[in-house]
PDB file of C-alpha atoms in Angstrom:
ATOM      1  CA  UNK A  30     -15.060   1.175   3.368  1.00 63.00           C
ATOM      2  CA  UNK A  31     -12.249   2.919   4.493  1.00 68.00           C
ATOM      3  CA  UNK A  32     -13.163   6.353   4.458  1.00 83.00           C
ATOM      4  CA  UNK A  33     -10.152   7.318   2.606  1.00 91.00           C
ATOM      5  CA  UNK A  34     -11.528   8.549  -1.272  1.00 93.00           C
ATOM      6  CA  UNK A  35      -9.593   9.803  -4.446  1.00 94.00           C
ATOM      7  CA  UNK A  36     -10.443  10.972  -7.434  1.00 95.00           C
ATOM      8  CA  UNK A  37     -10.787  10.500  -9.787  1.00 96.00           C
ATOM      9  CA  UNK A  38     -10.565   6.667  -9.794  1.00 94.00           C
ATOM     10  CA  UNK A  39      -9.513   6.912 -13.993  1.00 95.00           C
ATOM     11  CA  UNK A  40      -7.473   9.110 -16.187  1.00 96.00           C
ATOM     12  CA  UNK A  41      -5.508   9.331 -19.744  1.00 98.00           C
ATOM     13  CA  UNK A  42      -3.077  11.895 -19.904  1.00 98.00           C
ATOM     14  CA  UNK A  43      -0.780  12.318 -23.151  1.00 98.00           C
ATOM     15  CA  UNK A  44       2.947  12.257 -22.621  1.00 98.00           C
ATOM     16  CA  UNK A  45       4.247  16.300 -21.289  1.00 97.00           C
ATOM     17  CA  UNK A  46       0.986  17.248 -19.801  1.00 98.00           C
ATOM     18  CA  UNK A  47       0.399  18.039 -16.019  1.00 98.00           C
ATOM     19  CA  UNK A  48      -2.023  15.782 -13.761  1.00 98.00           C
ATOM     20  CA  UNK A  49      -4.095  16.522 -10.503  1.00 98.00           C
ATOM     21  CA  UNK A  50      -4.957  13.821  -8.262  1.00 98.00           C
ATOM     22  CA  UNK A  51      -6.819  14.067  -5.532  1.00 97.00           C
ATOM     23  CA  UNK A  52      -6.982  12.407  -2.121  1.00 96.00           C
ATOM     24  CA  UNK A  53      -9.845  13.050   0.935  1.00 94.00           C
ATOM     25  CA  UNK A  54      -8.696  11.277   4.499  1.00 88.00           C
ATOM     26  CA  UNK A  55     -10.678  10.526   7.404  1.00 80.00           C
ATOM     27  CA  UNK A  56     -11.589  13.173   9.431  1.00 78.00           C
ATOM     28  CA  UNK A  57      -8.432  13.828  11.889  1.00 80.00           C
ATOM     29  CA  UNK A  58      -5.959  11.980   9.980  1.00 84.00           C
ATOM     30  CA  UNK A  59      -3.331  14.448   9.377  1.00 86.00           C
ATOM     31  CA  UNK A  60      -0.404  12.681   7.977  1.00 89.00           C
ATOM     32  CA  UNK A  61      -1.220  11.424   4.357  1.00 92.00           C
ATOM     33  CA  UNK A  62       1.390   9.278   2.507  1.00 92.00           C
ATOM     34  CA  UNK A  63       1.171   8.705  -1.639  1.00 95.00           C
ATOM     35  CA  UNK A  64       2.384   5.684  -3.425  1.00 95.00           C
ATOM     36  CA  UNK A  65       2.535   4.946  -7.158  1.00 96.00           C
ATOM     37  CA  UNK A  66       2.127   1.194  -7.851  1.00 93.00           C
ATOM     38  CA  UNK A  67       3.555  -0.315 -11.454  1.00 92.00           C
ATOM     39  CA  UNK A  68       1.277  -2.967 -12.635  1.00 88.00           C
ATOM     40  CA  UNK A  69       2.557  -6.702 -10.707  1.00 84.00           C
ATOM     41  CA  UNK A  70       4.866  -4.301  -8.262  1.00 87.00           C
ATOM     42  CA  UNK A  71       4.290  -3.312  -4.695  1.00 88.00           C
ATOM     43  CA  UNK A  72       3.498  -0.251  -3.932  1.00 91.00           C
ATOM     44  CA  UNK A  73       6.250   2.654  -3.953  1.00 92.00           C
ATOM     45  CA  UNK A  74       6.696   5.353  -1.259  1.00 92.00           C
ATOM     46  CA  UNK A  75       6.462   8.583  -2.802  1.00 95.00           C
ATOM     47  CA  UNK A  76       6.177  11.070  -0.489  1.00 93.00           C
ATOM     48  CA  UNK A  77       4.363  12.042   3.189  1.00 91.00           C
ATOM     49  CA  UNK A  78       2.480  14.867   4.259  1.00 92.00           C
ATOM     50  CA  UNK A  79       2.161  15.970   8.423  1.00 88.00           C
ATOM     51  CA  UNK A  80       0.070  19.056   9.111  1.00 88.00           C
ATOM     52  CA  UNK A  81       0.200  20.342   5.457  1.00 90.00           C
ATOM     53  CA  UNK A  82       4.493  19.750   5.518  1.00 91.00           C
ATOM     54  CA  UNK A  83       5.936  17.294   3.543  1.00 91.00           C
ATOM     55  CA  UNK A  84       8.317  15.174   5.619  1.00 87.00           C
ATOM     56  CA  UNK A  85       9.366  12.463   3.928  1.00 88.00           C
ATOM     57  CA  UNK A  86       9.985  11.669   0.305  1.00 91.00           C
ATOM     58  CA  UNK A  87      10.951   8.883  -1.236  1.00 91.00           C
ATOM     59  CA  UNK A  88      13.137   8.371  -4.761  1.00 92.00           C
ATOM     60  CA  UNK A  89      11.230  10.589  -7.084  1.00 96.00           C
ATOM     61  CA  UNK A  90      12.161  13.640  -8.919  1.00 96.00           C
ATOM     62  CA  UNK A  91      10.837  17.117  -8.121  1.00 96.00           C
ATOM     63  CA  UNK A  92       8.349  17.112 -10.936  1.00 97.00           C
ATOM     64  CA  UNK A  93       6.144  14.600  -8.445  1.00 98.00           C
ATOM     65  CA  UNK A  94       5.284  17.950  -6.072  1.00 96.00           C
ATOM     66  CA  UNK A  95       1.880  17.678  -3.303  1.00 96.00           C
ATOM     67  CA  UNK A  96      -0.050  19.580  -1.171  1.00 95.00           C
ATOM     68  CA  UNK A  97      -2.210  18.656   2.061  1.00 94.00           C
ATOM     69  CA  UNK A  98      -4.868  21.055   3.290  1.00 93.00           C
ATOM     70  CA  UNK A  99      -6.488  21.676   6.586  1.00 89.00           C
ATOM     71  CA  UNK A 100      -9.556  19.573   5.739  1.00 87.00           C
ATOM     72  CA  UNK A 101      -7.520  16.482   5.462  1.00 84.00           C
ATOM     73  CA  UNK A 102      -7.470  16.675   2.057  1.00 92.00           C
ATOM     74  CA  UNK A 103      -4.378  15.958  -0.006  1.00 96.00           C
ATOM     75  CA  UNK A 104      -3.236  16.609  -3.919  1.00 97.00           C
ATOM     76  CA  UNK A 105      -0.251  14.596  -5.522  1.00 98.00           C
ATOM     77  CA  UNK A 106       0.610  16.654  -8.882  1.00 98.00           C
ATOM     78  CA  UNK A 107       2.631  15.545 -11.637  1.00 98.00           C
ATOM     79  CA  UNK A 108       4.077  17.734 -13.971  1.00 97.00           C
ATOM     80  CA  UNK A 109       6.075  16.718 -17.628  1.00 97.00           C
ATOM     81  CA  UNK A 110       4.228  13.340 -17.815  1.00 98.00           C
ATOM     82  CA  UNK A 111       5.987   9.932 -19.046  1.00 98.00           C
ATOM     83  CA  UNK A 112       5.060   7.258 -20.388  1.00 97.00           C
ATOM     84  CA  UNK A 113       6.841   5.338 -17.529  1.00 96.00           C
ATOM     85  CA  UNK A 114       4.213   7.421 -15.184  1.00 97.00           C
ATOM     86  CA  UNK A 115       1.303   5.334 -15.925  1.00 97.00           C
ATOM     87  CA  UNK A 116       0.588   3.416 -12.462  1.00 96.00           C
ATOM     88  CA  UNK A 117      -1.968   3.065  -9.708  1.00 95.00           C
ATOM     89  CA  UNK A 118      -1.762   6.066  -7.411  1.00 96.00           C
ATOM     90  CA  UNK A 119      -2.550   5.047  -3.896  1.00 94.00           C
ATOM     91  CA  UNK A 120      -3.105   7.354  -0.910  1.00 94.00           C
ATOM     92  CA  UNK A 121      -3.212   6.552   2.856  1.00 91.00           C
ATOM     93  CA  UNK A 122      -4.228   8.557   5.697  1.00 89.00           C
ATOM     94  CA  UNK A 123      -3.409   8.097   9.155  1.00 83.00           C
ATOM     95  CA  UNK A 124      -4.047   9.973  12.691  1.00 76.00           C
ATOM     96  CA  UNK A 125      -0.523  10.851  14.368  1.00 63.00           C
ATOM     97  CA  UNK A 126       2.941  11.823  13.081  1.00 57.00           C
ATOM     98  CA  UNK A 127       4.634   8.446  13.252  1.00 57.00           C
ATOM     99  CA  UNK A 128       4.222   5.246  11.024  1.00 56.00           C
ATOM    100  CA  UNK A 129       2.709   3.275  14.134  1.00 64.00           C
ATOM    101  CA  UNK A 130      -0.521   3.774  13.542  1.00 73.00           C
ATOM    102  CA  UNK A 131      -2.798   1.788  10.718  1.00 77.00           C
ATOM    103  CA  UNK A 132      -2.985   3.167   7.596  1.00 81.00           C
ATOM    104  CA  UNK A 133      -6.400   3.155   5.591  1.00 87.00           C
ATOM    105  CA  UNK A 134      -5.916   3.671   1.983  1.00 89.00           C
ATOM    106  CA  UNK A 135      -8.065   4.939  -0.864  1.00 90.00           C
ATOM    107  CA  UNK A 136      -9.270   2.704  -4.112  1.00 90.00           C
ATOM    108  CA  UNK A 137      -6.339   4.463  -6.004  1.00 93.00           C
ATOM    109  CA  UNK A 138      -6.611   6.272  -9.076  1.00 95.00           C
ATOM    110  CA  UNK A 139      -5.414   4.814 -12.439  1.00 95.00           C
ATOM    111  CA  UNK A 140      -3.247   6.888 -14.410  1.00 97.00           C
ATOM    112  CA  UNK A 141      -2.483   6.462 -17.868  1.00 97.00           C
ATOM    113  CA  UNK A 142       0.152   8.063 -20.379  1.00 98.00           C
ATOM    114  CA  UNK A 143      -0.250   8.234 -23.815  1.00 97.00           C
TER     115      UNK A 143
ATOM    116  CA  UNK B  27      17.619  -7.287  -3.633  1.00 66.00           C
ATOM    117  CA  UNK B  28      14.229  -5.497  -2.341  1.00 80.00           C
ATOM    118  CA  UNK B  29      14.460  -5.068   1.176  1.00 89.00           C
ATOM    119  CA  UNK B  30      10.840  -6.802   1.751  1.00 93.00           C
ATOM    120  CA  UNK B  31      10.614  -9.905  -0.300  1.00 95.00           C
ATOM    121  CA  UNK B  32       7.575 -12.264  -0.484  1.00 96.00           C
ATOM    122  CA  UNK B  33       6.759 -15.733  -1.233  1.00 96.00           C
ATOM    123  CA  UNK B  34       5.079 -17.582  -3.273  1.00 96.00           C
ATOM    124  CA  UNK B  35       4.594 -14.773  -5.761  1.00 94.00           C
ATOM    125  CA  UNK B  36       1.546 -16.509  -6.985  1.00 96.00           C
ATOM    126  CA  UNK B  37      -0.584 -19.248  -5.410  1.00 97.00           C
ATOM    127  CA  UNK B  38      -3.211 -21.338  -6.275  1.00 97.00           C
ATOM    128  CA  UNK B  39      -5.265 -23.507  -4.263  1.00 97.00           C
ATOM    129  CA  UNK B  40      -8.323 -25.341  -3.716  1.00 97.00           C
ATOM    130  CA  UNK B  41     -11.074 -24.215  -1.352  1.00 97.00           C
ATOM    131  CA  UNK B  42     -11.000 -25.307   2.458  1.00 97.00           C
ATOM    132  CA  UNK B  43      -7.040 -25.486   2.331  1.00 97.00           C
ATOM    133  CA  UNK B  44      -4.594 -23.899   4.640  1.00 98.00           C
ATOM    134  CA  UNK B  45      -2.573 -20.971   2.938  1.00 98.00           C
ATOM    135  CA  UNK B  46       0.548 -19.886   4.145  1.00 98.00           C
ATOM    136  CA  UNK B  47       2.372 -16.518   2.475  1.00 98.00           C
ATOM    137  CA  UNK B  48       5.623 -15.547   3.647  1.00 98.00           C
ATOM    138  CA  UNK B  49       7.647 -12.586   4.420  1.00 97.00           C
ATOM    139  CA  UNK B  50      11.226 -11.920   5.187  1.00 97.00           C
ATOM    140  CA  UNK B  51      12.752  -8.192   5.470  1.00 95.00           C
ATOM    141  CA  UNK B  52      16.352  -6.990   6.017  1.00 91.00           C
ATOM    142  CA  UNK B  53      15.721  -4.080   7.598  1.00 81.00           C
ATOM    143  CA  UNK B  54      14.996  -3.021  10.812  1.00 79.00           C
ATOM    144  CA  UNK B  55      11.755  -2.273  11.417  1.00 82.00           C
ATOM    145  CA  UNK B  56       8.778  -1.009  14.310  1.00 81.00           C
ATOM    146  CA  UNK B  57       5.763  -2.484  12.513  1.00 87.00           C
ATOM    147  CA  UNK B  58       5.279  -5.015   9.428  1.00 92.00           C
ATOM    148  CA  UNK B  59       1.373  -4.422   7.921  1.00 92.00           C
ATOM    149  CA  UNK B  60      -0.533  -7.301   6.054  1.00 95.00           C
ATOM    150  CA  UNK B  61      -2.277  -6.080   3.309  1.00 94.00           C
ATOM    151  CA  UNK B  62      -5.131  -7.372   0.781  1.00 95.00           C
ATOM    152  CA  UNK B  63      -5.730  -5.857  -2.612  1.00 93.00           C
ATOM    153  CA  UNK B  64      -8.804  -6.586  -4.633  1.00 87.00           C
ATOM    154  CA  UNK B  65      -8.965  -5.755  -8.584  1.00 81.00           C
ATOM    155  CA  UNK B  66      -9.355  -2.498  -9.060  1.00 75.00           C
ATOM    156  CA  UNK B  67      -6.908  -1.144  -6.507  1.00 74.00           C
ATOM    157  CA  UNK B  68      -8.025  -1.111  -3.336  1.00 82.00           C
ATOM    158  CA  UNK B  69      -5.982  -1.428  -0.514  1.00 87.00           C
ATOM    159  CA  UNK B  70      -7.463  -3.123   3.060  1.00 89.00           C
ATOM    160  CA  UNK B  71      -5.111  -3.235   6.175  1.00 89.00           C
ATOM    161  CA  UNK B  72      -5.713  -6.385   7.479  1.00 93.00           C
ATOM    162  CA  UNK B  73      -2.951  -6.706  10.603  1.00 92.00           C
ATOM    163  CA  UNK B  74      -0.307  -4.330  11.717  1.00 90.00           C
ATOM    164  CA  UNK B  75       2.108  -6.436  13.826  1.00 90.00           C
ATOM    165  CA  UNK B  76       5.167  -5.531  16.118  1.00 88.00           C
ATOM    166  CA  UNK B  77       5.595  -9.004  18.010  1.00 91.00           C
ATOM    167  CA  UNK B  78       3.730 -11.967  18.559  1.00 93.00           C
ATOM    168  CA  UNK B  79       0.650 -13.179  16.864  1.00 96.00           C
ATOM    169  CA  UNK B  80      -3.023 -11.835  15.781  1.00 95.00           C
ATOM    170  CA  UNK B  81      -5.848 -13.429  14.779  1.00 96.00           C
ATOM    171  CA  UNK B  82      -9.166 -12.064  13.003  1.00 94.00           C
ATOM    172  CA  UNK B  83     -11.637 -14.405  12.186  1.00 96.00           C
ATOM    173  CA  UNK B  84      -9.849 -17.450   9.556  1.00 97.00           C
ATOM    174  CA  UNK B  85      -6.493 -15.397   9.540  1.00 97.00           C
ATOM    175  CA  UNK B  86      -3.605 -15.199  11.367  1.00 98.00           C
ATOM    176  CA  UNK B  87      -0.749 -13.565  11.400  1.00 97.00           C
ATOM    177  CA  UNK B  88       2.979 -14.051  12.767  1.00 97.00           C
ATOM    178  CA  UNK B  89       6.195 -12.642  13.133  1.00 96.00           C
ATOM    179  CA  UNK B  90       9.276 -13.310  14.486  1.00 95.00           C
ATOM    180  CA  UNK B  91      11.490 -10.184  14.797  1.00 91.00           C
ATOM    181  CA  UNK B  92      14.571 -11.796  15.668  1.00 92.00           C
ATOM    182  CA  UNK B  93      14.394 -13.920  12.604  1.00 94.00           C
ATOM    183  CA  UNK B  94      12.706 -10.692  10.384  1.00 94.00           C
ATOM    184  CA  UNK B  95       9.962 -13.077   9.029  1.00 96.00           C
ATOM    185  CA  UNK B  96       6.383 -13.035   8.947  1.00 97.00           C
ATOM    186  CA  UNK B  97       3.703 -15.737   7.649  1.00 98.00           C
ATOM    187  CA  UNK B  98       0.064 -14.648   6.623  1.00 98.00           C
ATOM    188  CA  UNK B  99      -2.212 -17.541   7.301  1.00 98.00           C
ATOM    189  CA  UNK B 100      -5.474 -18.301   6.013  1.00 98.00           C
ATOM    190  CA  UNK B 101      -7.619 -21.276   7.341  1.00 97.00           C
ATOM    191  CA  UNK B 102     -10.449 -23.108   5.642  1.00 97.00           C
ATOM    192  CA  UNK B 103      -9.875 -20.938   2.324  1.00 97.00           C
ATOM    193  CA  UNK B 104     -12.426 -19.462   0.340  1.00 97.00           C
ATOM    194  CA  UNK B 105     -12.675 -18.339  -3.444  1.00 96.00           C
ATOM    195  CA  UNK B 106     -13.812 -14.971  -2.210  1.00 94.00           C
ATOM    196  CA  UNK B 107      -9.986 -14.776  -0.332  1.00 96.00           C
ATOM    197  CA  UNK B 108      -8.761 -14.770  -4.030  1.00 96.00           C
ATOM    198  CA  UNK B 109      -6.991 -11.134  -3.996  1.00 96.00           C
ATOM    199  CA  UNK B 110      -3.096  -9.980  -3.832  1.00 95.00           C
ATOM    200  CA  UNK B 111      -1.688 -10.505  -0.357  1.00 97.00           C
ATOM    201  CA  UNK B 112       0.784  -7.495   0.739  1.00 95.00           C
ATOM    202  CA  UNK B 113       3.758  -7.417   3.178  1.00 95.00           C
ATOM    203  CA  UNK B 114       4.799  -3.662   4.123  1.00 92.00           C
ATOM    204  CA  UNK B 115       7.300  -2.746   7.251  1.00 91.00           C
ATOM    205  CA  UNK B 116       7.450   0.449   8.480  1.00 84.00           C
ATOM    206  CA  UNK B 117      10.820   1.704   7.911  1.00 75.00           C
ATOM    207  CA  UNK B 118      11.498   4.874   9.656  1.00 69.00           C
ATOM    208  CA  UNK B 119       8.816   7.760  10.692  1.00 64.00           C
ATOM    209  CA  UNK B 120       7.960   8.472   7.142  1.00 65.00           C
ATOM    210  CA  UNK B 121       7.778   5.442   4.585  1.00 77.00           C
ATOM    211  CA  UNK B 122       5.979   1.728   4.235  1.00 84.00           C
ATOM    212  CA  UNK B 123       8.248  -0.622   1.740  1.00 88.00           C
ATOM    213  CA  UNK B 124       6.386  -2.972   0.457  1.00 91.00           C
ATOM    214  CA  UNK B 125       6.946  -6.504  -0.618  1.00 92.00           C
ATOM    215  CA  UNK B 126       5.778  -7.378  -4.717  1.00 92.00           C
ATOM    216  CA  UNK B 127       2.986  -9.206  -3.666  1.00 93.00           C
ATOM    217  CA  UNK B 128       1.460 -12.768  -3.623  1.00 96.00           C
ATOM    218  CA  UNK B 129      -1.345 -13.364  -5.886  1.00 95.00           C
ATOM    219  CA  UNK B 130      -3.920 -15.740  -4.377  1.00 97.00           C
ATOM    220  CA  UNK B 131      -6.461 -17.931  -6.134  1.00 97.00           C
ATOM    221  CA  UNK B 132      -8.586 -19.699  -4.441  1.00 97.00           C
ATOM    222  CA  UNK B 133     -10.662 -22.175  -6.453  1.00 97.00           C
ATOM    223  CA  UNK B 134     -14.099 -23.751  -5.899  1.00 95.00           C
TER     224      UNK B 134
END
């Protein structure tokens, strides 16, 4: 048990709609990173929230947009869905503004594109 | 080339042997995680290392900085150690890059 949840842990979207997924840390984490993981690939960095400011993004295009709120929890939205979107969508919470710390992640939420 | 690669990629064993997973990373780095990841998705940190060794319970973990490696040990393996094994270094303030993974099956 990490105490890091998301929601929801399954989800079919069709091809051009717009998902919501949904992250809530531990209580005092306030730096929340999201990851998309392609089946038999390691996880990849997508972007990091600090005190509700992303700061830190990794090689994804603007339609991947988030949002972190003052009750440590987090949203990663995807707009224009592919099919090349379907993944596991991992979050990770952390206290502290550098990458130092441990990171407890969530179960992940499965996303697929139809 | 990724800049975190693993080895083996998959490994299978027998129960009560030694495991060994590797790591080797060409960047430069504060902290390099071990990471286990059970169907279904979920991710457990099981070491965050900047020098030396650790050791928690029939694991151990090393790394050598100089040489940018680290090996994930596991003693006296068990079939419910079966799960994908996970290298990630800290590159950077923002980011973990993470290795592919090593898929380990332990049988009975």
């Amino acid at each position: 048990e990490t105490g890091v949840t998301q929601s929801p842990t399954h989800l079919i979207k069709t091809r051009g709609q717009q998902v919501t997924l949904r992250c809530s840390s531990q209580s005092g984490h306030n730096t929340v990173s999201w990851y998309q993981q392609a089946l038999g690939q390691g996880p990849q960095f997508i972007f990091q929230y600090y005190r509700e400011e992303e700061n830190g993004r990794g090689n994804f295009p603007p339609r991947f947009s988030g949002l972190q709120f003052p009750n440590y929890s987090s949203e990663l939205n995807v707009n224009a869905l592919e099919l090349d979107d379907s993944a596991l969508y991992l979050c990770a919470s952390r206290g502290g503004g550098t990458m130092n710390t441990e990171a407890f992640f969530g179960q992940g939420t499965r996303l697929t594109v139809v | 080339k990724n800049e975190v690669e693993q080895s083996p990629q998959n490994l299978t064993a027998q129960e009560g042997e030694f495991i060994t997973i590797n790591c080797s990373y060409s960047v430069g780095i504060s902290a390099l995680h071990w990471l286990q990841q059970h169907p279904g998705g979920g991710i457990v940190s099981l070491f965050m290392l900047s020098s030396g060794k650790k050791k928690h319970g029939r694991l151990i973990a090393t790394i050598n900085i100089q040489e940018k490696h680290s090996s994930l040990h596991i003693t006296a393996s068990h079939p419910r150690d079966s799960a994908v094994y996970i290298c990630a270094v800290n590159q950077g303030a923002q980011k973990l890059v993470f290795g592919q993974g090593t898929r380990l099956t332990i049988n009975p």
